[in-house]
Short mmCIF file of C-alpha atoms in Angstrom, two decimals:
data_model
loop_
_atom_site.label_atom_id
_atom_site.label_comp_id
_atom_site.label_asym_id
_atom_site.label_seq_id
_atom_site.Cartn_x
_atom_site.Cartn_y
_atom_site.Cartn_z
CA MET A 1 -60.33 -86.37 26.31
CA SER A 2 -56.93 -84.95 27.14
CA GLU A 3 -53.97 -87.19 27.86
CA SER A 4 -53.08 -87.71 31.51
CA ILE A 5 -49.98 -85.90 32.71
CA TYR A 6 -49.16 -89.20 34.58
CA LYS A 7 -47.92 -91.64 32.15
CA ASP A 8 -47.62 -95.35 32.96
CA ASP A 9 -44.18 -95.45 31.28
CA ILE A 10 -41.86 -92.61 32.00
CA SER A 11 -38.63 -94.38 31.23
CA GLN A 12 -38.02 -92.43 28.04
CA TYR A 13 -38.08 -89.01 29.91
CA MET A 14 -36.20 -90.24 32.96
CA GLY A 15 -33.53 -91.33 30.50
CA LYS A 16 -33.45 -87.88 29.23
CA LEU A 17 -32.98 -86.59 32.74
CA LYS A 18 -30.08 -89.01 33.26
CA ASP A 19 -28.36 -88.18 29.96
CA SER A 20 -28.73 -84.42 30.59
CA ALA A 21 -27.21 -84.57 33.97
CA PRO A 22 -25.18 -87.70 34.25
CA GLU A 23 -22.90 -86.99 37.08
CA LEU A 24 -25.63 -85.52 39.31
CA ASN A 25 -27.88 -88.54 38.61
CA SER A 26 -25.04 -90.94 39.36
CA LYS A 27 -24.29 -89.29 42.74
CA TRP A 28 -28.05 -89.35 43.53
CA MET A 29 -28.24 -93.00 42.74
CA ASP A 30 -25.18 -93.75 44.78
CA TYR A 31 -26.86 -92.20 47.81
CA HIS A 32 -30.21 -93.78 47.16
CA ASN A 33 -28.78 -97.27 46.83
CA VAL A 34 -26.65 -97.13 49.99
CA VAL A 35 -29.77 -96.03 51.94
CA PHE A 36 -31.72 -99.03 51.01
CA GLU A 37 -28.84 -101.59 51.70
CA GLU A 38 -29.49 -104.02 54.58
CA GLY A 39 -28.63 -102.26 57.86
CA LEU A 40 -30.05 -102.16 61.41
CA ILE A 41 -33.31 -101.94 59.62
CA SER A 42 -33.94 -104.79 57.09
CA LYS A 43 -34.28 -104.16 53.40
CA LYS A 44 -37.95 -105.17 53.62
CA ASP A 45 -38.74 -102.72 56.40
CA LYS A 46 -36.80 -100.06 54.69
CA GLN A 47 -39.04 -100.51 51.61
CA LEU A 48 -42.14 -100.50 53.68
CA ILE A 49 -40.99 -97.15 55.38
CA ALA A 50 -40.26 -95.85 51.95
CA LEU A 51 -43.76 -96.82 50.79
CA ALA A 52 -45.35 -94.98 53.70
CA CYS A 53 -43.23 -91.96 52.83
CA ALA A 54 -44.47 -92.23 49.17
CA HIS A 55 -47.98 -91.77 50.43
CA MET A 56 -46.92 -88.69 52.46
CA THR A 57 -45.32 -87.08 49.33
CA SER A 58 -48.36 -88.13 47.04
CA CYS A 59 -46.07 -89.38 44.34
CA PRO A 60 -47.87 -92.02 42.28
CA TYR A 61 -44.55 -93.21 40.75
CA CYS A 62 -43.09 -93.74 44.15
CA ILE A 63 -46.07 -95.50 45.48
CA ARG A 64 -46.04 -97.94 42.53
CA SER A 65 -42.19 -98.57 42.61
CA ARG A 66 -42.08 -98.91 46.52
CA THR A 67 -44.95 -101.30 46.54
CA LYS A 68 -43.24 -103.46 43.99
CA LEU A 69 -39.91 -103.28 45.78
CA ALA A 70 -41.59 -104.09 49.13
CA LYS A 71 -43.30 -107.04 47.68
CA ALA A 72 -39.98 -108.22 46.01
CA SER A 73 -38.36 -107.97 49.47
CA GLY A 74 -40.91 -110.25 50.96
CA ALA A 75 -43.55 -107.91 52.21
CA THR A 76 -47.12 -109.40 52.43
CA ASP A 77 -50.33 -107.59 51.48
CA GLU A 78 -51.22 -107.30 55.09
CA GLU A 79 -47.96 -105.56 55.91
CA ILE A 80 -48.50 -103.23 52.93
CA ALA A 81 -52.04 -102.49 54.17
CA GLU A 82 -50.76 -101.52 57.74
CA THR A 83 -48.06 -99.31 56.22
CA VAL A 84 -50.80 -97.44 54.34
CA PHE A 85 -52.71 -96.81 57.46
CA ILE A 86 -49.56 -95.64 59.35
CA ALA A 87 -49.11 -93.05 56.58
CA MET A 88 -52.90 -92.09 56.96
CA ARG A 89 -52.42 -91.65 60.65
CA LEU A 90 -49.43 -89.37 60.30
CA GLN A 91 -51.32 -87.40 57.65
CA MET A 92 -54.02 -86.83 60.32
CA GLY A 93 -51.29 -86.15 62.90
CA GLN A 94 -50.32 -82.76 61.54
CA PRO A 95 -53.70 -81.06 61.59
CA TYR A 96 -54.38 -82.80 64.93
CA ALA A 97 -51.35 -81.33 66.55
CA TYR A 98 -51.66 -77.93 64.75
CA SER A 99 -55.12 -77.68 66.20
CA SER A 100 -53.33 -76.41 69.34
CA ILE A 101 -52.36 -73.27 67.40
CA ALA A 102 -55.96 -72.60 66.58
CA PHE A 103 -57.24 -73.04 70.10
CA GLU A 104 -54.39 -71.11 71.73
CA ASN A 105 -55.00 -68.16 69.37
CA PHE A 106 -58.82 -68.31 69.86
CA ASP A 107 -58.40 -68.09 73.47
CA LYS A 108 -55.86 -65.16 73.32
CA MET A 109 -57.99 -63.20 70.87
CA LYS A 110 -61.14 -63.65 72.85
CA ASN A 111 -59.23 -62.36 75.94
CA LYS A 112 -57.81 -59.54 73.77
CA GLU A 113 -54.25 -60.66 74.42
CA ASP A 114 -51.27 -60.07 72.01
CA VAL A 115 -50.96 -62.89 69.51
CA THR A 116 -47.79 -61.40 67.84
CA GLU A 117 -45.38 -62.28 70.76
CA GLY A 118 -43.56 -65.53 71.29
CA SER A 119 -43.70 -68.58 69.06
CA PHE A 120 -46.36 -70.50 67.28
CA PHE A 121 -44.80 -73.70 68.26
CA SER A 122 -45.30 -74.12 72.02
CA LYS A 123 -43.40 -76.89 73.66
CA ASN A 124 -46.43 -77.89 75.79
CA ILE A 125 -49.70 -78.17 73.82
CA THR A 126 -51.50 -80.39 76.25
CA PRO A 127 -54.11 -77.85 77.31
CA GLN A 128 -55.12 -77.08 73.81
CA ILE A 129 -55.26 -80.66 72.76
CA LYS A 130 -57.46 -81.60 75.74
CA ASP A 131 -59.70 -78.64 74.74
CA PHE A 132 -59.90 -80.24 71.16
CA HIS A 133 -60.65 -83.55 72.70
CA ASN A 134 -63.51 -82.16 74.77
CA LEU A 135 -64.97 -80.15 71.83
CA SER A 136 -64.78 -83.03 69.49
CA GLY A 137 -66.95 -85.40 71.67
CA GLU A 138 -67.82 -88.67 69.96
CA LYS A 139 -65.48 -87.77 66.98
CA HIS A 140 -62.52 -87.84 69.39
CA GLU A 141 -63.63 -91.28 70.67
CA LYS A 142 -63.69 -92.68 67.16
CA PHE A 143 -60.41 -91.11 66.38
CA SER A 144 -58.80 -92.54 69.55
CA ALA A 145 -60.02 -95.99 68.78
CA PHE A 146 -58.51 -95.74 65.23
CA HIS A 147 -55.27 -94.39 66.63
CA ASP A 148 -54.87 -97.16 69.20
CA LEU A 149 -55.61 -99.87 66.60
CA VAL A 150 -53.13 -98.40 64.07
CA TYR A 151 -50.30 -98.67 66.50
CA GLU A 152 -50.93 -102.10 68.03
CA ASP A 153 -48.52 -104.92 67.24
CA GLY A 154 -49.90 -106.41 64.14
CA HIS A 155 -48.33 -107.81 61.02
CA LEU A 156 -45.79 -104.94 61.67
CA SER A 157 -44.29 -104.31 65.07
CA LYS A 158 -45.05 -101.25 67.28
CA LYS A 159 -41.30 -100.44 67.00
CA LEU A 160 -41.45 -100.29 63.26
CA LYS A 161 -44.81 -98.57 63.08
CA LYS A 162 -44.30 -95.55 65.29
CA GLY A 163 -40.58 -95.52 66.18
CA LEU A 164 -39.35 -95.73 62.63
CA MET A 165 -42.02 -95.62 60.02
CA GLY A 166 -44.16 -93.13 61.85
CA LEU A 167 -41.08 -90.96 62.51
CA ALA A 168 -40.17 -90.87 58.85
CA CYS A 169 -43.65 -89.74 57.89
CA ALA A 170 -43.75 -87.21 60.71
CA ILE A 171 -40.56 -85.58 59.29
CA LEU A 172 -42.12 -85.46 55.80
CA ALA A 173 -45.28 -83.92 57.41
CA LYS A 174 -42.98 -81.30 58.97
CA CYS A 175 -44.84 -81.77 62.26
CA SER A 176 -42.66 -80.99 65.21
CA TRP A 177 -44.94 -82.51 67.80
CA CYS A 178 -45.47 -85.58 65.73
CA ILE A 179 -41.64 -86.02 65.53
CA ARG A 180 -41.22 -85.65 69.20
CA SER A 181 -44.15 -88.10 69.94
CA CYS A 182 -42.69 -90.88 67.54
CA VAL A 183 -39.26 -90.42 69.06
CA ARG A 184 -40.65 -90.84 72.65
CA ASP A 185 -42.70 -93.86 71.82
CA GLY A 186 -39.78 -95.30 69.72
CA ILE A 187 -37.57 -95.20 72.73
CA GLN A 188 -40.14 -97.08 74.72
CA GLU A 189 -40.04 -99.84 71.99
CA GLY A 190 -36.27 -99.92 72.00
CA VAL A 191 -35.43 -97.78 69.00
CA SER A 192 -31.82 -96.78 68.71
CA LYS A 193 -30.27 -93.42 67.52
CA GLU A 194 -28.58 -95.56 64.61
CA GLU A 195 -32.10 -96.81 63.48
CA ILE A 196 -33.48 -93.27 63.61
CA ALA A 197 -30.56 -92.22 61.35
CA GLU A 198 -31.49 -94.88 58.88
CA ALA A 199 -35.16 -93.97 59.01
CA VAL A 200 -34.34 -90.34 58.53
CA ASN A 201 -32.25 -91.07 55.44
CA ILE A 202 -35.12 -93.00 53.97
CA ALA A 203 -37.36 -89.97 54.53
CA MET A 204 -34.72 -87.81 52.79
CA VAL A 205 -34.58 -90.08 49.70
CA MET A 206 -38.31 -90.23 49.47
CA ALA A 207 -38.77 -86.39 49.74
CA ALA A 208 -36.22 -85.95 46.93
CA GLY A 209 -37.41 -89.07 45.13
CA ALA A 210 -40.84 -87.39 44.47
CA GLY A 211 -39.07 -84.54 42.78
CA TRP A 212 -36.85 -87.09 40.77
CA ALA A 213 -39.75 -89.16 39.56
CA HIS A 214 -41.86 -86.07 38.60
CA ALA A 215 -38.89 -85.03 36.55
CA GLY A 216 -40.42 -87.22 33.89
CA ILE A 217 -43.08 -84.57 33.41
CA THR A 218 -40.39 -81.83 33.30
CA MET A 219 -38.29 -83.62 30.69
CA GLU A 220 -41.43 -84.55 28.58
CA THR A 221 -42.46 -80.89 28.67
CA ALA A 222 -39.01 -79.82 27.60
CA ASP A 223 -38.95 -82.35 24.87
CA ASN A 224 -42.26 -81.22 23.46
CA PHE A 225 -41.68 -77.37 23.89
CA GLY A 226 -42.53 -75.60 20.71
CA ASN A 227 -44.39 -78.69 19.35
CA LYS A 228 -48.23 -79.11 19.01
CA LYS A 229 -48.10 -81.33 22.03
CA SER A 230 -46.96 -78.75 24.45
#
């Protein structure tokens, strides 16, 4: 059986990355560390936001490290579980919102209208989303029940769930409508622009962090190049 590309211990190869670009790695870590300092968002909540983001980037190393850091910051298993479901909801959110493009284009094509003019990203997608709801029937009812429960106050607050954690995930999902929805609901829960800035910086770190952690694979490959292991 072939060896997994994902090693449990990548410290050797991450050390090689750091040694190969020490100044770049130092600047990266300076930014990373200041992002996770106590701020308007607590250290614990920042690590939970980062964990949700790690699920969005599908980085196993990030998921493992952020789970450990969240636990070390005082997060409970229940809070971690709710965090995972927030990430799942935002992973669903992108295809949910993008369904509007499919239904808008379907209607235009059926009516023999030009679909090459204008933008794919309409500001108002309510008609298409309502169409999707009606066409989905019972499936939409089940989805709505899941959606409502995910965002209820629980072990994590609504403010953290949608206004900050959900927003960071929406940014990583690159879903314009999800971002707008999370900002709107965050304002209703009292989220400030300063808190949004902190959440966005976490999303930025986690987007880059997936590349950084996967550099272990890159540096191992470089180390083994030309050998029988390659």
